[in-house]
Amino acid sequence: MSYDLIHWVLDKMNPLVSSRPYRALEWCDEENMPRAIRQCCQNMLLQNWNRRLPWIQMQSPAKTACVRLEIIVNDVAIYDEIPLNVIDFCAGSGGPTPIFEGLINGNRTRDGLAPLQFVLSDLWPNITAWEEHSKKSDNLTYIEQSVDAAHPPPIALSVNSPRGVSYADTKHDPEEKPAGCSPNRIFRLFNLSFHHLGDEEARRVLRSTLVNADGIAIIELQDRRLGCMLLMALNIFLVLLVTPFWFSPFRRQRRWQNVVHLLLTYSGILPVVLCWDGLASCLRTREFEEVMASIGEIEGVTPRITYDCENETVDKYCEINEWTFTWRRQMHTFPFGYVNWITGVRKPDSRRLDSMQATAGSSTSPSNADSNRSQSSASSGLKVE
């Protein structure tokens, strides 16, 4: 009861600062941003995801975010016997996806289920960082080419896509799938990245997702609320404090990269860029209702959002045609830092539903688990040169 009271009081002290998202400038989104600064910003965000700050965090934000993501991904995975690939479309330096992969697949292996393939991709690929991550797991790969989430390459399109091509692509025969099209289902993942998209670009990404994916998760660690913006403003001091420990120049691995990081930090460049972009990210972040309004506009329907504060796993949900969307948030940093999940699941094809229900009872048997494991391994070659 005391925890609920504290949560209620903090929520009342944490209003939205604007009635709609504001497209504030983020320097790291600019094409002329020097590559060294962009990668240092990505590396700092990676550490923010994966490290726990004493006293104000119970666990790392990545572990907090994985709780809800694991539920949704596993729900999509059991909908069909076709293997599921989880593709991070704006991976940066890797973000929390390597941790997600380890936690989710670790639990699946323990439960006798086949591991899922996780794939890193980005409009600005960070191959050096991705190679380091992929060496640590057979179930973590990456796409070397630049990937636009609004017009992804064939390898990032679900086998269940009606056309097997990008929604906006009109050059292909509707019945013909292009060479290299994925043989698997696709779950799209946006970690701390969906707010980077402008309104029109976000609609194109959502339109493509509705046609060419089987599930989606939009995970943000920030929002447009006053408390979060205060935390972001204080981040300038946090960067100065933690950089020597997180990016030590005395480590043999990545020594020169860390030296560059230190120089950019204590010259004042990196703290200012991170603080500015953090505040801009807050102002850009969309609420659940705003994302649903965009999807409703795409589908030509008026979204009906149901609020259910009594539900332990979902606070809001909305059904739009064959998709079910949910929203939930949970504190990751005391007192005003919350992880926000917007997730969507496409209902399975009714033609396969009877088959899936018939095989559900035996899906966790040892022999079937071994078969699923082999099937997943056979389809894991997703590194695109």
CSV table of C-alpha atoms in Angstrom, one decimal:
chain,number,residue,atom,x,y,z
A,1,MET,CA,0.0,0.0,0.0
A,2,SER,CA,2.8,2.4,0.9
A,3,TYR,CA,4.5,1.7,-2.5
A,4,ASP,CA,1.2,2.5,-4.3
A,5,LEU,CA,0.8,5.7,-2.4
A,6,ILE,CA,4.4,6.8,-3.2
A,7,HIS,CA,3.8,6.0,-6.9
A,8,TRP,CA,0.5,7.9,-6.9
A,9,VAL,CA,2.1,11.0,-5.3
A,10,LEU,CA,5.1,10.9,-7.7
A,11,ASP,CA,2.7,10.6,-10.6
A,12,LYS,CA,0.7,13.6,-9.5
A,13,MET,CA,4.0,15.6,-9.4
A,14,ASN,CA,5.0,14.5,-12.9
A,15,PRO,CA,2.6,16.1,-15.5
A,16,LEU,CA,3.1,16.1,-19.3
A,17,VAL,CA,4.9,19.3,-20.4
A,18,SER,CA,3.2,19.4,-23.8
A,19,SER,CA,-0.1,18.2,-25.2
A,20,ARG,CA,1.6,16.7,-28.2
A,21,PRO,CA,5.1,15.6,-29.3
A,22,TYR,CA,7.5,18.4,-30.4
A,23,ARG,CA,10.0,17.7,-33.1
A,24,ALA,CA,13.0,19.1,-31.3
A,25,LEU,CA,16.4,18.9,-33.0
A,26,GLU,CA,18.6,16.0,-32.0
A,27,TRP,CA,22.2,16.5,-33.1
A,28,CYS,CA,23.0,12.8,-33.4
A,29,ASP,CA,20.2,12.5,-36.0
A,30,GLU,CA,22.0,15.0,-38.3
A,31,GLU,CA,23.8,13.5,-41.3
A,32,ASN,CA,26.8,15.9,-40.8
A,33,MET,CA,27.3,14.8,-37.2
A,34,PRO,CA,30.9,13.6,-36.9
A,35,ARG,CA,31.0,9.8,-36.8
A,36,ALA,CA,33.3,9.8,-33.7
A,37,ILE,CA,30.8,11.8,-31.7
A,38,ARG,CA,27.8,9.8,-32.9
A,39,GLN,CA,29.5,6.5,-31.9
A,40,CYS,CA,30.5,7.8,-28.5
A,41,CYS,CA,26.9,8.9,-27.9
A,42,GLN,CA,25.8,5.4,-28.9
A,43,ASN,CA,28.3,3.8,-26.6
A,44,MET,CA,27.2,5.9,-23.6
A,45,LEU,CA,23.5,5.0,-24.3
A,46,LEU,CA,24.6,1.4,-24.4
A,47,GLN,CA,26.1,1.7,-21.0
A,48,ASN,CA,23.0,3.5,-19.7
A,49,TRP,CA,20.9,0.6,-20.8
A,50,ASN,CA,23.1,-2.2,-19.5
A,51,ARG,CA,24.5,-0.8,-16.2
A,52,ARG,CA,22.8,-0.4,-12.8
A,53,LEU,CA,23.2,2.9,-11.0
A,54,PRO,CA,23.4,2.3,-7.2
A,55,TRP,CA,20.6,3.5,-4.9
A,56,ILE,CA,18.3,4.8,-7.7
A,57,GLN,CA,18.0,1.6,-9.8
A,58,MET,CA,17.0,-1.8,-8.6
A,59,GLN,CA,18.5,-3.4,-11.8
A,60,SER,CA,19.7,-2.2,-15.2
A,61,PRO,CA,17.1,-0.6,-17.4
A,62,ALA,CA,17.7,-3.4,-19.9
A,63,LYS,CA,16.6,-6.1,-17.4
A,64,THR,CA,13.6,-4.0,-16.4
A,65,ALA,CA,12.6,-3.6,-20.1
A,66,CYS,CA,13.1,-7.3,-20.8
A,67,VAL,CA,10.3,-8.4,-18.4
A,68,ARG,CA,7.4,-7.2,-20.6
A,69,LEU,CA,9.2,-7.8,-23.9
A,70,GLU,CA,9.8,-11.5,-23.1
A,71,ILE,CA,6.1,-12.0,-22.5
A,72,ILE,CA,5.1,-10.5,-25.8
A,73,VAL,CA,7.9,-12.2,-27.9
A,74,ASN,CA,7.0,-15.6,-26.5
A,75,ASP,CA,3.3,-15.0,-27.2
A,76,VAL,CA,4.2,-14.3,-30.8
A,77,ALA,CA,6.6,-17.2,-31.0
A,78,ILE,CA,4.0,-19.8,-30.0
A,79,TYR,CA,1.4,-18.5,-32.5
A,80,ASP,CA,3.0,-20.4,-35.4
A,81,GLU,CA,5.5,-23.2,-36.0
A,82,ILE,CA,7.5,-21.0,-38.4
A,83,PRO,CA,10.6,-19.7,-36.6
A,84,LEU,CA,10.5,-16.1,-35.3
A,85,ASN,CA,13.3,-13.6,-35.8
A,86,VAL,CA,13.5,-10.5,-33.5
A,87,ILE,CA,15.0,-7.6,-35.5
A,88,ASP,CA,16.2,-4.4,-33.8
A,89,PHE,CA,15.7,-1.8,-36.5
A,90,CYS,CA,17.7,1.0,-34.8
A,91,ALA,CA,20.4,-0.9,-32.9
A,92,GLY,CA,23.0,1.8,-32.6
A,93,SER,CA,25.9,0.1,-30.8
A,94,GLY,CA,23.7,-2.8,-29.9
A,95,GLY,CA,21.7,-1.2,-27.1
A,96,PRO,CA,20.0,-3.7,-24.8
A,97,THR,CA,19.3,-6.3,-27.5
A,98,PRO,CA,22.3,-8.6,-26.6
A,99,ILE,CA,21.0,-8.6,-23.0
A,100,PHE,CA,17.4,-9.3,-24.2
A,101,GLU,CA,18.7,-12.2,-26.3
A,102,GLY,CA,20.6,-13.7,-23.4
A,103,LEU,CA,17.8,-13.4,-20.9
A,104,ILE,CA,15.0,-14.5,-23.3
A,105,ASN,CA,16.9,-17.4,-24.9
A,106,GLY,CA,18.3,-18.5,-21.5
A,107,ASN,CA,14.8,-18.9,-20.2
A,108,ARG,CA,13.6,-20.6,-23.3
A,109,THR,CA,16.4,-23.1,-23.2
A,110,ARG,CA,15.7,-23.8,-19.6
A,111,ASP,CA,12.0,-24.4,-20.5
A,112,GLY,CA,13.0,-26.8,-23.3
A,113,LEU,CA,12.1,-24.3,-26.1
A,114,ALA,CA,14.1,-23.5,-29.2
A,115,PRO,CA,16.1,-20.2,-29.0
A,116,LEU,CA,15.0,-17.3,-31.1
A,117,GLN,CA,17.3,-15.4,-33.5
A,118,PHE,CA,18.0,-11.7,-32.6
A,119,VAL,CA,19.2,-9.5,-35.4
A,120,LEU,CA,20.9,-6.0,-35.1
A,121,SER,CA,20.3,-3.4,-37.9
A,122,ASP,CA,20.4,0.3,-38.3
A,123,LEU,CA,20.4,3.1,-40.8
A,124,TRP,CA,23.9,3.8,-39.6
A,125,PRO,CA,25.4,0.4,-39.0
A,126,ASN,CA,28.0,0.1,-36.2
A,127,ILE,CA,29.7,-3.1,-37.5
A,128,THR,CA,32.6,-3.0,-35.1
A,129,ALA,CA,30.4,-3.0,-32.0
A,130,TRP,CA,28.0,-5.6,-33.5
A,131,GLU,CA,30.8,-8.0,-34.3
A,132,GLU,CA,31.8,-8.0,-30.6
A,133,HIS,CA,28.3,-8.8,-29.6
A,134,SER,CA,27.7,-11.5,-32.2
A,135,LYS,CA,30.8,-13.4,-31.1
A,136,LYS,CA,29.3,-14.0,-27.7
A,137,SER,CA,26.1,-15.8,-29.0
A,138,ASP,CA,25.1,-18.0,-31.9
A,139,ASN,CA,21.7,-16.5,-31.8
A,140,LEU,CA,22.7,-12.9,-32.3
A,141,THR,CA,23.5,-11.7,-35.8
A,142,TYR,CA,23.4,-8.5,-37.8
A,143,ILE,CA,22.7,-7.0,-41.2
A,144,GLU,CA,25.7,-5.1,-42.5
A,145,GLN,CA,23.9,-3.0,-45.0
A,146,SER,CA,22.0,0.2,-44.0
A,147,VAL,CA,18.4,-0.7,-43.1
A,148,ASP,CA,15.6,1.8,-43.3
A,149,ALA,CA,12.7,0.7,-41.0
A,150,ALA,CA,10.2,2.2,-43.4
A,151,HIS,CA,11.5,0.3,-46.4
A,152,PRO,CA,13.4,-2.7,-45.0
A,153,PRO,CA,15.3,-5.2,-47.3
A,154,PRO,CA,13.6,-8.5,-48.2
A,155,ILE,CA,15.5,-10.4,-45.5
A,156,ALA,CA,13.7,-8.2,-42.8
A,157,LEU,CA,10.2,-9.0,-44.2
A,158,SER,CA,8.0,-11.6,-42.6
A,159,VAL,CA,7.2,-14.8,-44.6
A,160,ASN,CA,3.6,-14.0,-43.7
A,161,SER,CA,3.7,-10.7,-45.5
A,162,PRO,CA,0.9,-10.8,-48.1
A,163,ARG,CA,3.2,-9.5,-50.8
A,164,GLY,CA,6.6,-10.4,-49.4
A,165,VAL,CA,7.9,-6.9,-50.2
A,166,SER,CA,7.9,-3.5,-48.5
A,167,TYR,CA,4.5,-1.9,-48.3
A,168,ALA,CA,5.7,1.1,-50.4
A,169,ASP,CA,7.4,-1.1,-53.0
A,170,THR,CA,5.2,-1.2,-56.2
A,171,LYS,CA,7.9,-2.6,-58.6
A,172,HIS,CA,7.3,-6.3,-57.8
A,173,ASP,CA,4.6,-8.7,-58.9
A,174,PRO,CA,2.3,-9.0,-55.9
A,175,GLU,CA,2.5,-12.8,-56.1
A,176,GLU,CA,6.2,-12.9,-56.4
A,177,LYS,CA,8.6,-12.7,-53.4
A,178,PRO,CA,12.0,-11.2,-54.2
A,179,ALA,CA,15.2,-13.2,-53.8
A,180,GLY,CA,16.5,-13.2,-50.3
A,181,CYS,CA,13.1,-12.8,-48.6
A,182,SER,CA,13.2,-14.1,-45.1
A,183,PRO,CA,11.7,-17.7,-44.6
A,184,ASN,CA,10.8,-16.7,-41.0
A,185,ARG,CA,8.3,-14.6,-39.2
A,186,ILE,CA,9.5,-11.1,-38.0
A,187,PHE,CA,9.1,-9.3,-34.7
A,188,ARG,CA,10.2,-5.6,-35.0
A,189,LEU,CA,12.0,-4.0,-32.1
A,190,PHE,CA,12.5,-0.3,-31.5
A,191,ASN,CA,14.7,0.4,-28.4
A,192,LEU,CA,14.9,4.0,-27.5
A,193,SER,CA,14.5,4.9,-31.1
A,194,PHE,CA,10.9,5.3,-32.3
A,195,HIS,CA,10.9,9.0,-31.1
A,196,HIS,CA,13.7,9.7,-33.7
A,197,LEU,CA,11.2,9.3,-36.5
A,198,GLY,CA,9.2,12.3,-37.8
A,199,ASP,CA,5.5,12.0,-38.0
A,200,GLU,CA,5.3,11.0,-41.7
A,201,GLU,CA,8.3,8.6,-41.3
A,202,ALA,CA,6.7,7.0,-38.2
A,203,ARG,CA,3.5,6.4,-40.2
A,204,ARG,CA,5.5,4.8,-43.0
A,205,VAL,CA,7.2,2.5,-40.5
A,206,LEU,CA,3.9,1.6,-38.8
A,207,ARG,CA,2.3,1.0,-42.2
A,208,SER,CA,5.1,-1.3,-43.2
A,209,THR,CA,4.9,-3.1,-39.8
A,210,LEU,CA,1.2,-3.7,-40.1
A,211,VAL,CA,1.7,-5.5,-43.5
A,212,ASN,CA,5.2,-7.1,-43.2
A,213,ALA,CA,5.6,-8.0,-39.5
A,214,ASP,CA,4.0,-10.4,-36.9
A,215,GLY,CA,4.7,-8.3,-33.8
A,216,ILE,CA,6.3,-5.0,-32.7
A,217,ALA,CA,7.7,-3.6,-29.5
A,218,ILE,CA,8.4,0.1,-29.0
A,219,ILE,CA,10.4,0.6,-25.8
A,220,GLU,CA,11.3,4.1,-24.5
A,221,LEU,CA,13.1,5.0,-21.3
A,222,GLN,CA,11.8,8.6,-21.4
A,223,ASP,CA,8.6,10.5,-21.8
A,224,ARG,CA,7.3,14.1,-22.1
A,225,ARG,CA,6.8,14.4,-18.4
A,226,LEU,CA,8.4,17.1,-16.1
A,227,GLY,CA,10.2,14.6,-13.9
A,228,CYS,CA,11.9,12.8,-16.7
A,229,MET,CA,13.1,16.1,-18.3
A,230,LEU,CA,14.6,17.1,-14.9
A,231,LEU,CA,16.5,13.8,-14.8
A,232,MET,CA,17.7,14.4,-18.4
A,233,ALA,CA,19.0,17.8,-17.4
A,234,LEU,CA,21.0,16.3,-14.5
A,235,ASN,CA,22.4,13.7,-16.9
A,236,ILE,CA,25.2,16.2,-17.9
A,237,PHE,CA,26.7,15.7,-14.4
A,238,LEU,CA,26.2,11.9,-14.5
A,239,VAL,CA,28.2,11.7,-17.7
A,240,LEU,CA,31.1,13.5,-16.1
A,241,LEU,CA,31.0,11.3,-13.1
A,242,VAL,CA,30.8,7.8,-14.6
A,243,THR,CA,32.9,8.2,-17.8
A,244,PRO,CA,36.3,7.3,-16.2
A,245,PHE,CA,34.8,4.1,-14.8
A,246,TRP,CA,32.8,3.0,-17.8
A,247,PHE,CA,35.4,4.0,-20.4
A,248,SER,CA,38.7,3.5,-18.7
A,249,PRO,CA,41.8,4.2,-20.9
A,250,PHE,CA,43.7,1.5,-19.0
A,251,ARG,CA,41.8,-1.4,-20.5
A,252,ARG,CA,43.5,-3.1,-23.4
A,253,GLN,CA,40.3,-3.7,-25.2
A,254,ARG,CA,39.0,-0.5,-27.0
A,255,ARG,CA,41.8,1.5,-25.4
A,256,TRP,CA,42.0,4.1,-28.1
A,257,GLN,CA,38.2,4.4,-28.5
A,258,ASN,CA,38.0,5.0,-24.7
A,259,VAL,CA,40.7,7.7,-25.0
A,260,VAL,CA,38.7,9.5,-27.7
A,261,HIS,CA,35.6,9.1,-25.5
A,262,LEU,CA,37.4,10.7,-22.5
A,263,LEU,CA,38.6,13.6,-24.7
A,264,LEU,CA,35.2,14.3,-26.0
A,265,THR,CA,33.7,14.1,-22.5
A,266,TYR,CA,36.0,16.4,-20.7
A,267,SER,CA,36.2,18.9,-23.5
A,268,GLY,CA,32.5,19.3,-22.8
A,269,ILE,CA,31.3,18.2,-26.2
A,270,LEU,CA,29.8,14.9,-25.3
A,271,PRO,CA,27.9,16.0,-22.1
A,272,VAL,CA,26.3,18.9,-23.9
A,273,VAL,CA,25.3,16.7,-26.9
A,274,LEU,CA,23.9,14.0,-24.7
A,275,CYS,CA,22.0,16.4,-22.4
A,276,TRP,CA,20.5,18.3,-25.4
A,277,ASP,CA,19.6,15.1,-27.3
A,278,GLY,CA,18.1,13.6,-24.1
A,279,LEU,CA,15.8,16.6,-23.6
A,280,ALA,CA,14.9,16.6,-27.3
A,281,SER,CA,14.1,12.9,-27.0
A,282,CYS,CA,11.7,13.6,-24.1
A,283,LEU,CA,9.8,16.2,-26.2
A,284,ARG,CA,9.7,13.9,-29.2
A,285,THR,CA,8.3,10.8,-27.4
A,286,ARG,CA,4.8,9.8,-28.3
A,287,GLU,CA,2.1,8.6,-25.9
A,288,PHE,CA,0.2,5.4,-26.5
A,289,GLU,CA,-2.9,7.3,-27.6
A,290,GLU,CA,-0.9,9.2,-30.2
A,291,VAL,CA,0.6,6.0,-31.7
A,292,MET,CA,-2.8,4.4,-31.8
A,293,ALA,CA,-4.2,7.5,-33.6
A,294,SER,CA,-1.6,7.1,-36.3
A,295,ILE,CA,-2.4,3.5,-36.8
A,296,GLY,CA,-6.1,4.2,-36.8
A,297,GLU,CA,-5.4,6.8,-39.6
A,298,ILE,CA,-3.5,4.2,-41.6
A,299,GLU,CA,-6.2,1.6,-41.2
A,300,GLY,CA,-9.1,4.0,-41.7
A,301,VAL,CA,-10.7,3.3,-38.3
A,302,THR,CA,-11.2,5.1,-35.0
A,303,PRO,CA,-9.1,3.4,-32.2
A,304,ARG,CA,-11.0,2.4,-29.1
A,305,ILE,CA,-8.6,2.4,-26.2
A,306,THR,CA,-9.5,0.4,-23.0
A,307,TYR,CA,-7.9,1.5,-19.7
A,308,ASP,CA,-7.3,-1.3,-17.2
A,309,CYS,CA,-5.3,-0.1,-14.2
A,310,GLU,CA,-6.3,-3.3,-12.3
A,311,ASN,CA,-4.5,-5.6,-14.7
A,312,GLU,CA,-1.1,-6.7,-13.5
A,313,THR,CA,0.5,-6.8,-17.0
A,314,VAL,CA,-1.4,-4.2,-19.1
A,315,ASP,CA,-2.6,-0.7,-18.4
A,316,LYS,CA,-4.1,0.1,-21.8
A,317,TYR,CA,-4.9,-1.9,-24.8
A,318,CYS,CA,-6.5,-1.4,-28.2
A,319,GLU,CA,-7.6,-3.7,-31.0
A,320,ILE,CA,-7.3,-2.5,-34.6
A,321,ASN,CA,-8.3,-5.0,-37.2
A,322,GLU,CA,-6.0,-8.0,-36.9
A,323,TRP,CA,-3.7,-6.4,-34.4
A,324,THR,CA,-3.8,-6.1,-30.6
A,325,PHE,CA,-1.8,-3.3,-29.0
A,326,THR,CA,-0.9,-2.8,-25.4
A,327,TRP,CA,0.8,-0.2,-23.2
A,328,ARG,CA,2.4,-0.4,-19.8
A,329,ARG,CA,5.1,1.5,-17.9
A,330,GLN,CA,7.3,0.6,-14.9
A,331,MET,CA,9.9,2.7,-13.0
A,332,HIS,CA,13.5,2.0,-13.9
A,333,THR,CA,15.2,5.0,-12.2
A,334,PHE,CA,13.9,6.6,-9.0
A,335,PRO,CA,12.0,8.9,-8.9
A,336,PHE,CA,10.8,9.8,-12.4
A,337,GLY,CA,12.4,7.4,-14.9
A,338,TYR,CA,10.0,5.0,-16.4
A,339,VAL,CA,10.3,2.4,-19.1
A,340,ASN,CA,7.3,2.6,-21.5
A,341,TRP,CA,6.3,-0.4,-23.6
A,342,ILE,CA,4.0,-0.1,-26.6
A,343,THR,CA,3.6,-3.6,-28.1
A,344,GLY,CA,1.5,-5.1,-30.9
A,345,VAL,CA,0.7,-8.6,-31.9
A,346,ARG,CA,-0.8,-9.7,-35.2
A,347,LYS,CA,-3.5,-12.4,-34.7
A,348,PRO,CA,-2.4,-15.7,-36.3
A,349,ASP,CA,-3.8,-16.7,-39.7
A,350,SER,CA,-7.1,-18.5,-39.1
A,351,ARG,CA,-6.1,-21.1,-41.7
A,352,ARG,CA,-3.3,-22.3,-39.4
A,353,LEU,CA,-5.0,-21.7,-36.1
A,354,ASP,CA,-6.5,-25.2,-35.9
A,355,SER,CA,-3.2,-26.8,-36.7
A,356,MET,CA,-1.4,-24.7,-34.0
A,357,GLN,CA,-4.0,-25.7,-31.4
A,358,ALA,CA,-3.6,-29.3,-32.3
A,359,THR,CA,0.1,-29.2,-31.8
A,360,ALA,CA,0.2,-26.9,-28.8
A,361,GLY,CA,0.0,-29.8,-26.3
A,362,SER,CA,3.2,-31.4,-27.6
A,363,SER,CA,5.2,-28.3,-28.4
A,364,THR,CA,7.3,-28.6,-25.2
A,365,SER,CA,8.1,-32.3,-25.5
A,366,PRO,CA,11.8,-33.1,-25.6
A,367,SER,CA,11.7,-34.5,-29.1
A,368,ASN,CA,9.7,-31.6,-30.4
A,369,ALA,CA,12.0,-29.1,-28.7
A,370,ASP,CA,15.0,-30.7,-30.3
A,371,SER,CA,13.2,-30.5,-33.7
A,372,ASN,CA,12.5,-26.8,-33.1
A,373,ARG,CA,16.1,-26.2,-32.1
A,374,SER,CA,17.3,-27.7,-35.3
A,375,GLN,CA,14.8,-25.7,-37.3
A,376,SER,CA,15.9,-22.5,-35.7
A,377,SER,CA,19.6,-23.2,-36.2
A,378,ALA,CA,19.0,-24.0,-39.9
A,379,SER,CA,17.5,-20.6,-40.5
A,380,SER,CA,19.9,-18.5,-38.4
A,381,GLY,CA,22.1,-17.2,-41.3
A,382,LEU,CA,21.0,-13.6,-41.2
A,383,LYS,CA,24.3,-11.8,-41.5
A,384,VAL,CA,24.0,-9.9,-44.8
A,385,GLU,CA,27.3,-8.9,-46.3
